[in-house]
GROMACS .gro file of C-alpha atoms in nm:
model
  205
    1MET     CA    1  21.674  11.321  -6.634
    2VAL     CA    2  22.044  11.305  -6.677
    3TRP     CA    3  22.322  11.167  -6.853
    4ASP     CA    4  22.452  11.000  -6.494
    5ASP     CA    5  22.098  10.873  -6.318
    6LEU     CA    6  22.061  10.619  -6.697
    7THR     CA    7  22.475  10.569  -6.778
    8THR     CA    8  22.467  10.435  -6.441
    9ALA     CA    9  22.184  10.273  -6.312
   10ALA     CA   10  22.209   9.864  -6.326
   11PRO     CA   11  22.507   9.847  -6.621
   12THR     CA   12  22.539   9.615  -6.840
   13GLY     CA   13  22.890   9.722  -6.947
   14HIS     CA   14  22.785   9.737  -7.300
   15ASP     CA   15  22.977   9.993  -7.498
   16GLU     CA   16  22.878  10.132  -7.846
   17GLU     CA   17  23.097  10.275  -8.072
   18ILE     CA   18  22.942  10.623  -8.218
   19GLU     CA   19  23.045  10.949  -8.422
   20LEU     CA   20  22.857  11.235  -8.350
   21VAL     CA   21  22.791  11.532  -8.650
   22GLY     CA   22  22.687  11.911  -8.595
   23THR     CA   23  22.638  12.195  -8.716
   24ASN     CA   24  23.051  12.317  -8.607
   25LEU     CA   25  23.188  11.929  -8.420
   26ARG     CA   26  23.228  11.537  -8.578
   27VAL     CA   27  23.377  11.348  -8.354
   28LYS     CA   28  23.433  10.956  -8.325
   29GLY     CA   29  23.362  10.744  -8.009
   30THR     CA   30  23.206  10.574  -7.642
   31VAL     CA   31  22.897  10.528  -7.520
   32SER     CA   32  22.733  10.303  -7.244
   33LEU     CA   33  22.479  10.163  -7.301
   34GLY     CA   34  22.426  10.169  -6.916
   35ARG     CA   35  22.059   9.962  -6.863
   36PHE     CA   36  21.930  10.018  -7.146
   37GLY     CA   37  21.975   9.760  -7.497
   38ARG     CA   38  21.988   9.986  -7.777
   39LEU     CA   39  22.140  10.322  -7.898
   40THR     CA   40  21.804  10.436  -7.960
   41ASP     CA   41  21.610  10.412  -7.661
   42LEU     CA   42  21.958  10.514  -7.444
   43ILE     CA   43  21.937  10.908  -7.687
   44ASN     CA   44  21.578  10.876  -7.636
   45ALA     CA   45  21.503  10.827  -7.276
   46SER     CA   46  21.790  11.046  -7.191
   47SER     CA   47  21.862  11.467  -7.150
   48GLY     CA   48  22.177  11.693  -7.114
   49TYR     CA   49  22.501  11.620  -7.252
   50VAL     CA   50  22.606  11.307  -7.432
   51ARG     CA   51  22.889  11.175  -7.208
   52VAL     CA   52  23.179  11.038  -7.474
   53ARG     CA   53  23.450  10.851  -7.395
   54ASP     CA   54  23.814  10.854  -7.611
   55ALA     CA   55  23.649  11.090  -7.796
   56GLN     CA   56  23.889  11.146  -8.078
   57LEU     CA   57  23.723  11.551  -8.300
   58LEU     CA   58  23.696  11.497  -8.650
   59GLN     CA   59  23.795  11.696  -8.947
   60ARG     CA   60  23.540  11.831  -9.161
   61ASN     CA   61  23.566  11.509  -9.433
   62GLY     CA   62  23.650  11.291  -9.171
   63GLU     CA   63  24.042  11.316  -9.173
   64PRO     CA   64  24.130  11.241  -8.775
   65SER     CA   65  24.251  11.571  -8.604
   66GLY     CA   66  24.501  11.382  -8.375
   67LEU     CA   67  24.335  11.549  -8.047
   68VAL     CA   68  24.195  11.279  -7.857
   69LEU     CA   69  24.023  11.273  -7.484
   70ALA     CA   70  23.954  11.048  -7.252
   71GLU     CA   71  23.608  11.200  -7.200
   72LEU     CA   72  23.397  11.442  -7.396
   73MET     CA   73  23.084  11.627  -7.305
   74ILE     CA   74  22.836  11.687  -7.558
   75ASP     CA   75  22.532  11.913  -7.536
   76GLN     CA   76  22.192  11.668  -7.764
   77ASP     CA   77  22.123  12.072  -7.909
   78GLU     CA   78  22.387  12.086  -8.014
   79ILE     CA   79  22.419  11.760  -8.217
   80SER     CA   80  22.293  11.669  -8.586
   81PHE     CA   81  22.256  11.336  -8.616
   82ILE     CA   82  22.440  11.019  -8.393
   83ALA     CA   83  22.588  10.740  -8.611
   84GLN     CA   84  22.682  10.420  -8.632
   85SER     CA   85  22.925  10.265  -8.957
   86HIS     CA   86  22.900   9.922  -8.852
   87ALA     CA   87  22.616   9.890  -8.693
   88GLU     CA   88  22.456   9.473  -8.654
   89HIS     CA   89  22.165   9.495  -8.853
   90PRO     CA   90  21.831   9.594  -8.644
   91ASP     CA   91  21.540   9.354  -8.504
   92PRO     CA   92  21.155   9.358  -8.576
   93GLY     CA   93  21.112   9.718  -8.473
   94SER     CA   94  21.391   9.828  -8.275
   95GLY     CA   95  21.425  10.111  -8.523
   96VAL     CA   96  21.155  10.301  -8.468
   97GLY     CA   97  21.321  10.341  -8.070
   98PHE     CA   98  21.037  10.055  -7.919
   99ILE     CA   99  20.837   9.774  -7.939
  100GLU     CA  100  20.633   9.713  -8.294
  101PRO     CA  101  20.289   9.732  -8.202
  102VAL     CA  102  20.035   9.425  -8.292
  103PHE     CA  103  19.810   9.596  -8.600
  104GLY     CA  104  19.459   9.433  -8.684
  105ALA     CA  105  19.309   9.338  -9.027
  106ASP     CA  106  19.222   9.765  -9.151
  107ILE     CA  107  19.569   9.897  -8.998
  108GLU     CA  108  19.833   9.893  -9.174
  109ALA     CA  109  20.177   9.814  -9.028
  110ARG     CA  110  20.477  10.101  -8.968
  111GLN     CA  111  20.721  10.000  -9.301
  112ALA     CA  112  21.085  10.180  -9.398
  113ARG     CA  113  20.974  10.451  -9.629
  114GLU     CA  114  21.244  10.641  -9.720
  115PHE     CA  115  21.305  11.003  -9.674
  116VAL     CA  116  21.552  11.338  -9.723
  117MET     CA  117  21.615  11.484  -9.419
  118PHE     CA  118  21.832  11.855  -9.441
  119THR     CA  119  21.960  11.971  -9.139
  120PRO     CA  120  22.218  12.317  -9.091
  121GLY     CA  121  22.499  12.132  -9.248
  122HIS     CA  122  22.387  11.835  -9.445
  123THR     CA  123  22.089  11.664  -9.687
  124VAL     CA  124  22.106  11.338  -9.482
  125THR     CA  125  21.784  11.059  -9.722
  126GLY     CA  126  21.720  10.714  -9.563
  127ARG     CA  127  21.495  10.456  -9.497
  128VAL     CA  128  21.241  10.596  -9.198
  129HIS     CA  129  21.013  10.347  -8.994
  130VAL     CA  130  20.661  10.481  -8.995
  131PHE     CA  131  20.365  10.326  -9.007
  132GLY     CA  132  20.207  10.273  -9.407
  133GLN     CA  133  19.936  10.609  -9.321
  134THR     CA  134  20.176  10.876  -9.265
  135ASP     CA  135  20.146  11.178  -9.477
  136LEU     CA  136  20.464  11.387  -9.484
  137ALA     CA  137  20.335  11.664  -9.242
  138GLY     CA  138  20.258  11.378  -8.978
  139PHE     CA  139  20.586  11.267  -9.093
  140VAL     CA  140  20.750  11.638  -8.998
  141ASP     CA  141  20.494  11.728  -8.754
  142ALA     CA  142  20.556  11.452  -8.503
  143THR     CA  143  20.756  11.569  -8.161
  144ASP     CA  144  20.867  11.209  -8.090
  145PRO     CA  145  21.125  10.997  -8.071
  146ARG     CA  146  21.300  11.308  -8.086
  147PHE     CA  147  21.631  11.137  -8.257
  148VAL     CA  148  21.447  10.989  -8.556
  149PRO     CA  149  21.630  10.622  -8.597
  150ALA     CA  150  21.679  10.589  -9.003
  151THR     CA  151  21.898  10.311  -9.152
  152ASP     CA  152  22.096  10.289  -9.538
  153VAL     CA  153  22.160  10.634  -9.450
  154THR     CA  154  22.450  10.865  -9.689
  155THR     CA  155  22.491  11.217  -9.602
  156ARG     CA  156  22.617  11.508  -9.817
  157SER     CA  157  22.785  11.799  -9.664
  158LEU     CA  158  22.643  12.134  -9.799
  159THR     CA  159  22.966  12.353  -9.752
  160ASP     CA  160  23.120  12.124  -9.955
  161ARG     CA  161  22.975  11.788 -10.159
  162ARG     CA  162  23.237  11.627 -10.168
  163ILE     CA  163  23.190  11.511  -9.870
  164VAL     CA  164  22.964  11.181  -9.846
  165ASN     CA  165  22.924  10.928  -9.596
  166HIS     CA  166  22.758  10.596  -9.644
  167TYR     CA  167  22.585  10.498  -9.291
  168ASP     CA  168  22.417  10.168  -9.134
  169PHE     CA  169  22.201  10.361  -8.864
  170ILE     CA  170  22.170  10.668  -8.772
  171LEU     CA  171  21.937  10.935  -8.552
  172ILE     CA  172  21.876  11.249  -8.637
  173ASN     CA  173  21.802  11.511  -8.405
  174ARG     CA  174  21.417  11.634  -8.480
  175THR     CA  175  21.513  11.989  -8.372
  176GLN     CA  176  21.796  12.009  -8.678
  177MET     CA  177  21.592  11.873  -8.876
  178ILE     CA  178  21.449  12.206  -9.052
  179ALA     CA  179  21.322  12.068  -9.364
  180ALA     CA  180  21.206  11.664  -9.493
  181ALA     CA  181  21.065  11.517  -9.795
  182GLU     CA  182  20.982  11.184  -9.855
  183ALA     CA  183  21.249  11.031 -10.217
  184GLY     CA  184  21.078  10.858 -10.530
  185ALA     CA  185  20.708  11.025 -10.408
  186ARG     CA  186  20.416  11.001 -10.698
  187GLY     CA  187  20.776  11.017 -10.952
  188ASP     CA  188  20.957  11.238 -10.834
  189ILE     CA  189  21.302  11.300 -10.891
  190THR     CA  190  21.489  10.952 -10.629
  191SER     CA  191  21.701  11.025 -10.292
  192GLN     CA  192  21.985  10.979 -10.527
  193ASP     CA  193  21.950  11.337 -10.723
  194VAL     CA  194  21.847  11.510 -10.435
  195PRO     CA  195  22.160  11.491 -10.270
  196GLU     CA  196  22.331  11.618 -10.489
  197MET     CA  197  22.097  11.918 -10.605
  198ALA     CA  198  22.077  12.056 -10.312
  199SER     CA  199  22.499  12.075 -10.292
  200SER     CA  200  22.477  12.244 -10.604
  201ASP     CA  201  22.236  12.480 -10.514
  202VAL     CA  202  22.413  12.555 -10.204
  203SER     CA  203  22.798  12.607 -10.461
  204GLU     CA  204  22.625  12.804 -10.704
  205ALA     CA  205  22.440  13.020 -10.406
   0.00000   0.00000   0.00000
């Protein structure tokens, strides 16, 4: 299924302001949700290229470059994460990208747990909704959804540790998630420590 099939069917006119970040690309602009009610649903139901309108290319530190394009098509495979700085607080269950299931008394429901995730260009810390019984191996081995929703996110560039950004919400691409750890698990270092340590390791290498 291609992107146009999703965005042109029964359009609602609802747009979302987003920022797309890859190893060598950083862009902000707007996308149309078309018949979808949430950005998560649109991205995970689509394939191919993301259509971004009023696309402004950004420098690595997030400053505008001065180049604005009316329309830009971006390959999903090159996107590390899609971010929103001022996203509305998600409804219960919406952070996971699908309807929250109903659990029996012996099944632990989804809960927000803090993870540290690494892409080729960034460390990403944020809260991911997973089943309570999911361990770290189960989280990284999963293939669905392809873009994992996370809230209250901090990102740090691995090439320049001074470049730090905070987002209310992101969708991180599993195909670009090269490593992950659960922050603070069993007395480990906190999520605030991990990005700093990872960046220090890179700068000293």
